[in-house]
Coordinates of C-alpha atoms in Angstrom, one line a residue:
M1 CA 4.7 -83.6 125.9
Q2 CA 8.0 -81.8 125.9
W3 CA 10.0 -85.0 126.6
R4 CA 8.2 -86.7 123.8
S5 CA 9.2 -84.0 121.4
L6 CA 12.8 -84.4 122.6
V7 CA 12.7 -88.1 122.0
V8 CA 11.2 -87.7 118.6
G9 CA 13.9 -85.2 117.7
L10 CA 16.7 -87.5 118.8
V11 CA 15.3 -90.3 116.8
V12 CA 15.0 -88.1 113.7
L13 CA 18.5 -86.9 114.2
R14 CA 19.8 -90.5 114.5
L15 CA 18.0 -91.6 111.4
S16 CA 19.2 -88.6 109.5
L17 CA 22.8 -89.3 110.5
S18 CA 22.4 -93.0 109.5
C19 CA 21.0 -92.1 106.1
V20 CA 23.8 -89.7 105.4
L21 CA 26.4 -92.3 106.4
W22 CA 24.7 -95.0 104.4
L23 CA 24.3 -92.8 101.3
T24 CA 27.9 -91.6 101.5
F25 CA 29.9 -94.6 102.6
G26 CA 27.5 -97.6 103.0
L27 CA 27.8 -97.2 106.8
G28 CA 25.2 -97.0 109.5
P29 CA 23.9 -99.0 112.4
G30 CA 22.4 -102.4 111.7
V31 CA 18.8 -101.2 111.4
S32 CA 16.0 -102.4 109.1
F33 CA 12.5 -101.0 108.8
G34 CA 11.0 -103.6 106.6
F35 CA 12.0 -101.9 103.4
N36 CA 14.1 -103.6 100.6
F37 CA 17.3 -102.0 101.9
H38 CA 19.3 -102.6 105.0
L39 CA 21.4 -100.1 106.9
G40 CA 24.4 -102.2 107.7
F41 CA 27.6 -101.4 109.6
N42 CA 30.2 -101.7 106.9
L43 CA 33.4 -101.8 108.8
H44 CA 35.6 -102.4 105.8
K45 CA 34.5 -99.1 104.2
L46 CA 34.9 -97.3 107.5
D47 CA 38.5 -98.6 107.6
L48 CA 39.0 -97.3 104.1
L49 CA 37.7 -93.9 105.3
F50 CA 40.3 -93.8 108.1
R51 CA 43.1 -94.9 105.7
E52 CA 42.6 -91.7 103.7
D53 CA 44.4 -89.8 106.4
K54 CA 47.3 -92.3 106.6
G55 CA 49.0 -91.5 103.3
T56 CA 49.3 -93.6 100.2
E57 CA 52.1 -96.0 101.3
S58 CA 50.1 -99.1 100.4
K59 CA 49.0 -98.0 97.0
G60 CA 50.0 -100.4 94.3
K61 CA 50.7 -103.3 96.7
T62 CA 47.3 -105.1 96.6
W63 CA 46.8 -108.4 94.9
S64 CA 43.6 -107.0 93.3
Q65 CA 45.8 -104.5 91.5
Q66 CA 48.1 -107.3 90.4
I67 CA 45.4 -108.5 88.1
Q68 CA 45.9 -105.3 86.1
G69 CA 49.5 -106.1 85.7
K70 CA 51.2 -104.1 88.5
R71 CA 53.9 -106.1 90.1
Y72 CA 53.8 -106.9 93.8
E73 CA 56.8 -106.4 96.1
Q74 CA 56.8 -109.5 98.2
T75 CA 57.4 -109.2 102.0
A76 CA 59.3 -111.9 103.9
S77 CA 56.5 -112.4 106.4
T78 CA 53.9 -115.1 106.1
C79 CA 50.5 -115.6 107.8
P80 CA 52.0 -117.2 109.9
Q81 CA 55.3 -118.8 109.0
V82 CA 56.1 -122.3 110.0
G83 CA 56.6 -122.5 113.7
Q84 CA 55.4 -119.0 114.4
Q85 CA 52.4 -118.0 116.5
P86 CA 49.8 -116.1 114.6
P87 CA 49.9 -112.3 115.1
P88 CA 47.6 -110.9 117.8
Q89 CA 44.1 -110.3 116.6
R90 CA 42.8 -106.7 116.5
S91 CA 39.3 -105.7 115.5
Y92 CA 38.0 -102.6 113.8
L93 CA 35.2 -102.5 116.4
G94 CA 37.8 -101.5 119.0
L95 CA 37.5 -98.0 117.5
F96 CA 33.9 -97.8 118.8
Q97 CA 34.0 -99.9 122.0
G98 CA 37.1 -98.7 123.8
N99 CA 39.3 -101.5 125.0
Q100 CA 36.7 -104.3 124.2
D101 CA 37.7 -106.3 121.2
E102 CA 34.6 -107.7 119.5
Y103 CA 36.6 -110.3 117.6
A104 CA 38.2 -111.6 120.8
R105 CA 34.8 -111.5 122.6
R106 CA 33.2 -113.7 120.0
Y107 CA 36.0 -116.0 118.8
S108 CA 38.7 -116.3 121.5
S109 CA 36.9 -119.1 123.4
F110 CA 34.5 -122.0 122.7
P111 CA 32.5 -123.4 125.7
D112 CA 32.9 -127.0 126.6
S113 CA 29.2 -127.5 126.5
L114 CA 29.1 -126.4 122.9
K115 CA 32.0 -128.7 122.1
T116 CA 30.0 -131.6 123.5
K117 CA 27.0 -130.6 121.5
M118 CA 28.9 -130.3 118.2
R119 CA 30.8 -133.5 118.8
G120 CA 27.4 -135.3 119.2
M121 CA 26.1 -133.6 116.0
A122 CA 29.2 -134.8 114.1
R123 CA 28.8 -138.3 115.4
D124 CA 25.1 -138.4 114.4
M125 CA 26.0 -137.0 110.9
F126 CA 28.5 -139.8 110.4
Y127 CA 26.1 -142.6 111.4
F128 CA 23.2 -141.2 109.4
G129 CA 25.4 -141.5 106.3
Y130 CA 27.1 -144.7 107.2
D131 CA 24.0 -146.6 108.3
N132 CA 22.2 -145.7 105.2
Y133 CA 25.1 -146.7 103.0
M134 CA 25.2 -150.1 104.6
K135 CA 21.4 -150.4 104.4
Y136 CA 20.8 -149.2 100.8
A137 CA 24.1 -149.3 98.9
F138 CA 26.6 -151.9 100.2
P139 CA 28.4 -153.7 98.5
K140 CA 28.3 -151.0 95.8
D141 CA 30.8 -148.2 95.9
E142 CA 28.7 -145.2 96.9
L143 CA 25.3 -144.2 98.2
N144 CA 22.8 -142.1 96.2
P145 CA 21.2 -140.4 99.2
I146 CA 18.2 -138.9 97.5
D147 CA 17.0 -142.1 95.8
C148 CA 18.3 -144.3 98.5
E149 CA 20.2 -146.6 96.1
G150 CA 23.7 -147.8 95.6
R151 CA 26.1 -146.6 92.8
G152 CA 28.9 -148.3 91.0
P153 CA 31.0 -147.6 87.9
D154 CA 29.2 -146.1 84.9
V155 CA 29.8 -149.1 82.7
L156 CA 27.5 -147.7 79.9
N157 CA 29.7 -144.6 79.6
P158 CA 33.4 -145.4 80.1
S159 CA 34.3 -141.8 79.4
N160 CA 32.5 -140.6 82.5
I161 CA 35.7 -140.2 84.4
N162 CA 33.9 -138.1 87.2
I163 CA 32.4 -141.4 88.3
N164 CA 34.7 -144.1 86.9
D165 CA 38.0 -142.6 88.1
V166 CA 36.8 -143.2 91.7
L167 CA 34.3 -146.1 91.6
G168 CA 36.0 -149.5 90.9
N169 CA 33.3 -151.9 92.0
Y170 CA 35.1 -152.6 95.3
S171 CA 32.9 -151.3 98.1
L172 CA 34.7 -148.0 98.1
T173 CA 32.8 -146.3 100.9
L174 CA 33.1 -149.2 103.3
I175 CA 36.9 -149.4 102.9
D176 CA 37.4 -145.7 103.0
T177 CA 35.4 -145.5 106.3
L178 CA 37.2 -148.2 108.3
D179 CA 39.5 -146.0 110.6
T180 CA 36.7 -143.5 111.1
L181 CA 34.8 -146.1 113.0
L182 CA 37.7 -146.4 115.4
V183 CA 38.1 -142.7 115.8
L184 CA 34.4 -142.6 116.9
G185 CA 35.2 -145.5 119.4
N186 CA 33.0 -148.1 117.7
V187 CA 35.3 -151.2 117.9
S188 CA 32.7 -153.8 117.3
E189 CA 31.5 -152.2 114.0
F190 CA 35.1 -151.7 113.0
Q191 CA 35.7 -155.4 113.4
R192 CA 32.5 -156.3 111.5
A193 CA 33.5 -153.9 108.7
V194 CA 37.0 -155.4 108.5
R195 CA 35.5 -158.9 108.2
L196 CA 33.1 -157.7 105.4
V197 CA 36.1 -156.3 103.5
I198 CA 38.1 -159.5 103.9
D199 CA 35.1 -161.7 102.8
T200 CA 33.7 -159.7 100.0
V201 CA 36.3 -157.4 98.4
S202 CA 38.4 -158.3 95.4
F203 CA 40.5 -156.2 93.0
D204 CA 40.4 -158.7 90.2
K205 CA 37.9 -156.4 88.4
D206 CA 37.6 -155.1 84.8
S207 CA 37.6 -151.5 86.2
T208 CA 39.7 -148.6 84.9
V209 CA 40.4 -146.3 87.9
Q210 CA 42.6 -143.3 88.6
V211 CA 45.8 -144.3 90.2
F212 CA 45.7 -141.4 92.6
E213 CA 42.2 -142.0 93.8
A214 CA 42.7 -145.8 94.3
N215 CA 45.9 -145.0 96.2
I216 CA 44.5 -142.5 98.7
R217 CA 41.0 -143.9 99.2
I218 CA 41.6 -147.7 99.0
L219 CA 45.3 -148.4 99.5
G220 CA 45.7 -145.8 102.3
S221 CA 42.7 -147.1 104.2
L222 CA 43.7 -150.7 104.0
I223 CA 47.2 -149.9 105.3
S224 CA 45.8 -147.7 108.1
A225 CA 43.3 -150.3 109.2
H226 CA 45.9 -153.1 109.1
I227 CA 48.3 -151.0 111.3
L228 CA 45.6 -150.2 113.8
L229 CA 44.6 -153.9 113.9
T230 CA 48.2 -155.1 114.6
D231 CA 50.0 -152.3 116.3
P232 CA 49.8 -152.7 120.1
K233 CA 50.8 -149.1 120.7
H234 CA 47.8 -147.6 118.9
P235 CA 45.4 -145.6 121.2
F236 CA 42.0 -147.3 120.6
G237 CA 42.3 -150.2 123.0
E238 CA 42.0 -153.9 122.0
V239 CA 40.7 -153.8 118.4
G240 CA 42.3 -156.9 116.9
F241 CA 40.7 -160.4 116.6
E242 CA 42.3 -163.8 116.8
D243 CA 41.8 -165.0 113.3
Y244 CA 43.1 -161.9 111.6
D245 CA 46.0 -163.0 109.3
N246 CA 47.2 -159.8 107.6
E247 CA 44.4 -160.0 105.0
L248 CA 44.1 -156.3 104.7
L249 CA 47.8 -156.0 104.0
H250 CA 47.5 -158.7 101.4
L251 CA 44.7 -156.8 99.8
A252 CA 46.8 -153.6 99.9
H253 CA 49.7 -155.4 98.3
D254 CA 47.5 -156.9 95.6
L255 CA 46.0 -153.5 94.7
A256 CA 49.4 -151.8 94.6
V257 CA 50.7 -154.5 92.2
R258 CA 47.8 -153.8 89.9
L259 CA 48.7 -150.1 90.0
L260 CA 52.3 -150.6 89.1
P261 CA 51.8 -150.8 85.3
A262 CA 51.1 -147.1 85.4
F263 CA 54.8 -146.6 85.9
E264 CA 55.8 -148.7 82.9
N265 CA 56.6 -147.3 79.4
T266 CA 56.8 -143.7 80.6
N267 CA 59.8 -141.7 79.4
T268 CA 59.9 -139.5 82.5
G269 CA 59.0 -141.9 85.3
I270 CA 55.8 -139.9 85.9
P271 CA 53.0 -142.5 85.9
Y272 CA 50.0 -142.7 83.6
P273 CA 46.9 -141.4 85.3
R274 CA 44.7 -144.5 85.0
V275 CA 45.0 -148.3 84.9
N276 CA 42.7 -151.2 84.4
L277 CA 42.9 -153.4 87.4
K278 CA 42.9 -156.5 85.2
T279 CA 44.8 -155.5 82.1
G280 CA 47.0 -152.5 83.0
V281 CA 47.2 -149.2 81.2
P282 CA 44.4 -148.8 78.6
P283 CA 45.6 -148.6 75.0
D284 CA 43.9 -145.3 74.6
S285 CA 45.3 -143.8 77.7
I286 CA 46.2 -140.1 77.6
N287 CA 49.8 -138.9 78.3
E288 CA 48.8 -136.1 80.6
T289 CA 48.5 -136.0 84.3
C290 CA 48.3 -133.5 87.1
T291 CA 51.1 -132.8 89.6
A292 CA 49.1 -133.9 92.6
G293 CA 47.9 -137.1 90.9
A294 CA 51.4 -138.3 90.0
G295 CA 53.3 -136.8 93.0
S296 CA 51.0 -137.9 95.9
L297 CA 51.7 -141.6 96.1
L298 CA 54.8 -141.6 98.3
V299 CA 53.1 -141.9 101.7
E300 CA 51.0 -144.9 101.0
F301 CA 53.6 -146.6 98.6
G302 CA 56.4 -145.9 101.1
I303 CA 54.6 -147.4 104.1
L304 CA 53.7 -150.4 102.0
S305 CA 57.3 -150.9 101.0
R306 CA 58.4 -150.8 104.6
L307 CA 55.6 -153.2 105.8
V308 CA 56.4 -155.9 103.2
G309 CA 60.2 -155.3 102.9
D310 CA 60.0 -154.5 99.2
S311 CA 61.5 -151.2 97.9
T312 CA 59.7 -151.3 94.5
F313 CA 56.6 -149.4 95.6
E314 CA 58.4 -146.6 97.3
W315 CA 61.0 -146.4 94.5
V316 CA 58.5 -145.8 91.7
A317 CA 56.6 -143.3 93.8
R318 CA 59.8 -141.4 94.7
R319 CA 61.0 -141.5 91.2
A320 CA 57.8 -139.8 90.1
V321 CA 58.3 -137.0 92.7
R322 CA 61.9 -136.5 91.6
A323 CA 60.9 -136.4 87.9
L324 CA 58.3 -133.7 88.7
W325 CA 60.8 -131.8 90.8
K326 CA 63.3 -131.6 88.0
L327 CA 60.7 -130.0 85.8
R328 CA 60.2 -127.0 88.0
S329 CA 61.0 -123.5 86.7
N330 CA 64.6 -122.4 87.0
E331 CA 63.4 -118.8 87.5
T332 CA 60.7 -119.2 90.2
G333 CA 61.1 -122.7 91.5
L334 CA 57.4 -123.4 90.9
L335 CA 55.8 -126.4 89.2
G336 CA 52.9 -126.4 86.8
N337 CA 49.5 -128.1 87.1
V338 CA 49.4 -130.6 84.2
V339 CA 52.4 -132.3 82.5
N340 CA 53.0 -134.6 79.6
I341 CA 54.5 -137.8 81.0
Q342 CA 56.4 -138.7 77.8
T343 CA 57.9 -135.3 76.9
G344 CA 58.1 -133.7 80.3
Q345 CA 56.5 -130.5 78.8
W346 CA 54.0 -128.6 80.9
V347 CA 50.5 -128.6 79.5
S348 CA 49.1 -126.3 82.1
K349 CA 51.6 -123.7 83.4
Q350 CA 49.3 -122.5 86.2
S351 CA 50.9 -122.9 89.6
G352 CA 48.8 -122.8 92.8
L353 CA 47.9 -124.6 95.9
G354 CA 44.5 -126.0 94.9
A355 CA 43.2 -128.8 92.7
G356 CA 45.9 -130.5 90.7
M357 CA 48.7 -129.5 93.0
D358 CA 47.6 -129.5 96.6
S359 CA 48.7 -132.9 97.9
F360 CA 52.0 -132.8 96.1
Y361 CA 53.2 -130.2 98.6
E362 CA 51.4 -131.9 101.5
Y363 CA 53.2 -135.2 100.9
L364 CA 56.6 -133.7 100.6
L365 CA 56.4 -132.7 104.3
K366 CA 54.5 -135.7 105.5
S367 CA 56.9 -138.1 103.7
Y368 CA 59.8 -136.4 105.6
I369 CA 57.9 -136.7 108.9
L370 CA 57.2 -140.4 108.3
F371 CA 60.4 -141.6 106.6
G372 CA 63.0 -139.1 107.7
E373 CA 64.4 -138.7 104.2
K374 CA 66.1 -135.3 104.2
E375 CA 65.6 -135.0 100.5
D376 CA 61.8 -134.7 101.1
Y377 CA 62.3 -131.9 103.6
R378 CA 64.7 -130.0 101.3
M379 CA 62.1 -130.1 98.5
F380 CA 59.3 -129.0 100.8
Q381 CA 61.4 -126.1 102.2
S382 CA 62.4 -124.9 98.8
A383 CA 58.8 -125.2 97.5
Y384 CA 57.5 -123.4 100.5
E385 CA 59.8 -120.5 100.0
S386 CA 58.8 -120.2 96.3
I387 CA 55.2 -120.3 97.3
Q388 CA 55.7 -117.4 99.7
I389 CA 57.6 -115.4 97.2
H390 CA 55.4 -115.8 94.2
M391 CA 51.9 -116.8 95.3
R392 CA 51.3 -114.9 98.5
R393 CA 49.8 -111.5 98.0
G394 CA 48.3 -108.9 100.4
R395 CA 49.4 -107.2 103.5
E396 CA 52.2 -108.4 105.8
S397 CA 49.9 -109.3 108.8
C398 CA 46.8 -111.5 108.7
N399 CA 44.4 -109.3 110.6
E400 CA 45.8 -105.8 110.7
G401 CA 47.6 -103.3 108.6
E402 CA 47.0 -101.7 105.3
G403 CA 46.3 -103.3 102.0
D404 CA 44.2 -106.4 101.0
P405 CA 44.0 -109.4 103.3
P406 CA 46.6 -112.1 102.5
L407 CA 45.7 -114.5 99.7
Y408 CA 47.5 -117.2 97.8
V409 CA 46.9 -116.7 94.2
N410 CA 47.4 -118.8 91.0
V411 CA 50.4 -117.7 89.0
N412 CA 52.4 -118.5 85.9
M413 CA 55.0 -121.0 86.9
F414 CA 57.7 -119.3 84.8
S415 CA 57.1 -115.6 85.5
G416 CA 55.2 -115.6 88.8
E417 CA 52.6 -113.2 87.2
I418 CA 49.0 -113.6 88.5
M419 CA 46.8 -115.8 86.3
N420 CA 43.7 -115.6 88.5
T421 CA 42.7 -115.2 92.1
W422 CA 40.0 -117.8 92.5
I423 CA 40.3 -120.3 95.4
D424 CA 39.0 -123.9 95.4
S425 CA 38.2 -125.9 98.4
L426 CA 41.2 -128.2 98.1
Q427 CA 43.5 -125.2 98.9
A428 CA 42.2 -125.4 102.5
F429 CA 44.9 -128.1 103.2
F430 CA 47.7 -125.5 103.3
P431 CA 46.8 -123.9 106.7
G432 CA 46.9 -127.4 108.1
L433 CA 50.6 -127.6 107.2
Q434 CA 51.1 -124.3 109.2
A435 CA 49.0 -125.2 112.3
T436 CA 47.3 -122.3 114.8
K437 CA 45.4 -123.5 117.9
N438 CA 43.1 -120.5 117.4
P439 CA 39.6 -121.1 118.9
F440 CA 38.2 -119.2 115.9
Y441 CA 38.4 -122.4 113.9
L442 CA 36.1 -124.1 116.3
H443 CA 33.5 -121.6 115.3
V444 CA 34.3 -122.1 111.7
G445 CA 33.8 -125.9 112.2
M446 CA 30.5 -125.3 113.9
D447 CA 29.3 -123.2 111.0
I448 CA 30.4 -125.9 108.5
L449 CA 28.7 -128.6 110.5
Q450 CA 25.4 -126.7 110.8
S451 CA 25.5 -125.7 107.2
L452 CA 25.9 -129.3 106.0
E453 CA 23.1 -130.4 108.3
T454 CA 20.8 -127.7 106.9
N455 CA 21.7 -127.7 103.2
A456 CA 23.1 -131.2 102.3
K457 CA 21.0 -133.6 104.4
V458 CA 18.5 -135.5 102.4
R459 CA 16.3 -138.7 102.9
C460 CA 19.1 -141.2 103.2
G461 CA 22.4 -139.3 103.7
Y462 CA 24.2 -136.1 102.6
A463 CA 24.0 -135.1 99.0
T464 CA 26.7 -133.2 97.0
L465 CA 25.9 -129.5 96.5
H466 CA 26.5 -128.3 93.0
H467 CA 26.2 -124.7 93.9
V468 CA 26.6 -123.1 97.3
V469 CA 24.3 -120.2 96.5
D470 CA 21.3 -121.9 94.9
K471 CA 21.9 -125.1 96.9
S472 CA 21.2 -127.4 93.9
K473 CA 22.1 -131.0 94.7
E474 CA 23.6 -134.0 93.0
D475 CA 22.4 -137.5 94.1
R476 CA 25.7 -138.6 95.4
M477 CA 27.4 -139.0 98.7
E478 CA 31.2 -139.4 98.1
S479 CA 33.2 -141.7 100.2
F480 CA 35.4 -138.9 101.6
F481 CA 32.3 -137.4 103.4
L482 CA 32.6 -140.3 105.9
S483 CA 36.3 -140.8 105.7
E484 CA 37.4 -137.1 106.0
T485 CA 34.6 -134.6 106.6
C486 CA 32.8 -136.3 109.5
K487 CA 36.1 -137.5 111.0
Y488 CA 37.7 -134.1 111.0
L489 CA 34.6 -132.4 112.4
Y490 CA 34.3 -135.0 115.1
L491 CA 38.0 -134.7 116.1
L492 CA 37.8 -130.9 116.1
F493 CA 35.3 -131.0 119.0
D494 CA 36.6 -134.1 120.7
E495 CA 39.6 -132.9 122.6
D496 CA 39.7 -136.1 124.7
N497 CA 39.9 -138.4 121.7
P498 CA 42.6 -141.1 122.1
L499 CA 44.3 -139.7 119.1
H500 CA 44.7 -136.4 120.8
R501 CA 45.8 -137.9 124.2
S502 CA 48.0 -140.7 122.9
D503 CA 51.8 -140.6 123.7
N504 CA 52.3 -141.7 120.1
K505 CA 52.1 -139.3 117.2
Y506 CA 50.1 -139.7 114.1
I507 CA 49.5 -138.0 110.8
F508 CA 46.6 -138.1 108.4
T509 CA 47.0 -139.0 104.8
T510 CA 45.5 -136.7 102.2
E511 CA 42.3 -138.8 102.5
G512 CA 42.2 -138.5 106.2
H513 CA 43.5 -142.0 107.1
V514 CA 45.4 -142.4 110.4
V515 CA 49.0 -143.6 110.2
P516 CA 51.5 -143.6 113.1
I517 CA 54.8 -141.8 113.1
D518 CA 56.8 -145.0 113.8
K519 CA 60.5 -145.5 113.9
R520 CA 60.1 -148.7 111.9
F521 CA 59.1 -146.6 108.9
R522 CA 62.4 -144.8 109.1
E523 CA 64.3 -148.1 108.9
R524 CA 64.8 -149.6 105.4
Q525 CA 65.6 -153.2 104.8
W526 CA 67.4 -152.3 101.6
S527 CA 70.6 -150.3 101.0
D528 CA 69.1 -147.8 98.7
L529 CA 65.8 -147.0 97.0
G530 CA 66.7 -148.7 93.7
P531 CA 69.5 -148.8 91.1
C532 CA 68.7 -145.4 89.7
E533 CA 69.3 -142.9 92.5
D534 CA 70.1 -139.3 91.7
G535 CA 73.6 -138.8 90.3
A536 CA 75.6 -139.2 87.1
L537 CA 74.7 -142.3 85.3
S538 CA 76.3 -143.7 82.2
Q539 CA 74.2 -144.5 79.1
T540 CA 74.5 -148.2 80.0
Q541 CA 73.3 -147.6 83.5
S542 CA 70.4 -145.4 82.2
N543 CA 69.3 -148.2 80.0
H544 CA 69.4 -150.6 82.9
C545 CA 67.2 -148.1 84.9
T546 CA 64.5 -148.3 82.2
K547 CA 64.8 -152.1 82.1
F548 CA 64.6 -152.3 85.9
I549 CA 61.1 -150.7 85.8
H550 CA 60.0 -152.9 83.0
V551 CA 61.2 -156.1 84.7
S552 CA 59.9 -155.2 88.1
V553 CA 56.4 -154.4 86.8
S554 CA 56.4 -157.5 84.6
L555 CA 57.4 -159.8 87.4
Q556 CA 54.8 -158.2 89.7
C557 CA 51.9 -158.4 87.3
N558 CA 52.5 -161.2 84.9
R559 CA 54.8 -163.8 86.3
I560 CA 53.8 -164.3 89.9
P561 CA 50.9 -166.8 90.5
E562 CA 48.2 -165.2 92.6
E563 CA 48.9 -167.5 95.6
Q564 CA 52.5 -166.4 95.7
R565 CA 51.5 -162.7 96.0
Y566 CA 50.3 -163.4 99.5
A567 CA 53.6 -164.7 100.9
L568 CA 54.0 -161.7 103.2
P569 CA 55.8 -160.2 104.9
L570 CA 58.7 -162.3 103.4
K571 CA 60.7 -160.7 100.7
S572 CA 58.8 -161.0 97.4
V573 CA 59.8 -163.6 94.8
Y574 CA 60.2 -161.1 92.1
M575 CA 62.7 -159.0 94.2
R576 CA 65.1 -161.9 94.3
Q577 CA 64.9 -162.1 90.5
I578 CA 65.6 -158.4 90.3
D579 CA 68.6 -158.6 92.7
H580 CA 70.9 -159.7 89.9
M581 CA 70.1 -156.6 87.9
V582 CA 71.1 -154.4 90.8
G583 CA 74.5 -156.1 90.7
L584 CA 75.0 -154.7 87.2
F585 CA 75.8 -151.4 88.8

């Protein structure tokens, strides 16, 4: 009995110590006894306890204190900087387990067998959504996965821009999904889907859509699929078919022509946010647009210009980027979120990396990679430095040191002062521009995949979650779920995918469409990007610039018979008519 008393005494001593730690610091071993409280090992609080003995050097340097108005002294380091390897990881658990690092033990590797399992899970997720879209929704734009029905524009409520900005009555999900089929290796279904698009899709629709969404989801996918069909260097094997006659490129050109009126009658060169595919800019259109919406057209418009030998598309997109760039703050170098396209005044002065601004920065870098225009890289480099100076808060290193973990906050574009510290999902693009090869993100991808399967899967697809806590759902499966989410999850676990193994290099558009880094995209068939390049212009020349936009758009949209629009890839008819205007300079 003496040994039993000893054991009981040790147990009581352990529980007493745990209770004291829990009551004092919220610490204690991960033990639960069926009560409504849990004794969890709170490592963050333990770290704070150890910091008490290290002085007060970091006081006043946290982003949380910034909210109260205390200014942060920015360090030069980033997390990590472009081209740098991430700092070595170090876990607090090393304090208790000698030399064994719990973080490294759990996240420094990812077994091949688990990669295979997750790859299969991502493939099954895609086909469950895709097959049900084709069964219940096509040719409509999206699938309602709960009711197993198709969804198109909300014609009864034109002001429902949440739906109508995206859905144009042009089989959105099928088009947006084309290159994902190739990434998954399904050549036969890719070819069938291309034929369906050619046979059934038309943009001659009385639909008012957002220029940005039509560009990244439709135009980008058509261009990507056309390149993959016709480029012998692409990595997916023989995917073309004999009777393909550049129809996807024709569709892309036709759509881009219908988007061009957005650039007409704007004092700044920044486009209107929406156009009607039949009639142009609606008469009641607003004069406000977001930075990302107006400044993320250059990749798709630029590739199209180079494919058809017509500078107009790239020129209007580049003009919009330059116009936004000129409106940045002289003090911070930052841009705002929403701008008036006529006055050039910032409507929203919040500057951040999330919704409304994200792909503007993304496309500065990707445009340089694709086209080799040094101007794009200079803008990206300058923007990146301003972001690091004014938005990055927290300690110098990612996973060690004193102070709060690093965070990119939302600031006032003119003063750099914090406006708020919330993060939206679109901000997740930024680490992709800084690139880490850390197996930790395979674990993150697995968690995301399993969470989607558990919480978003419904009868006929994957629903939109309104709230990640209460898991309330909307009966809608957006096209980007198949175009981006499933594609990225599949590629994350498929290290042998042809895209990864190809000798050629590729980038993804902001909608996840595959485009090659090809030297032909760095070769222009025109001497400049238009008659209104940067530099001093006389009043006469400035007037001609405005006239150039008007004439080019008018010729594109009003004066060219439909059959002539498909005379590709020859130089377009309207460009020959514009040539005499260029001679005025």
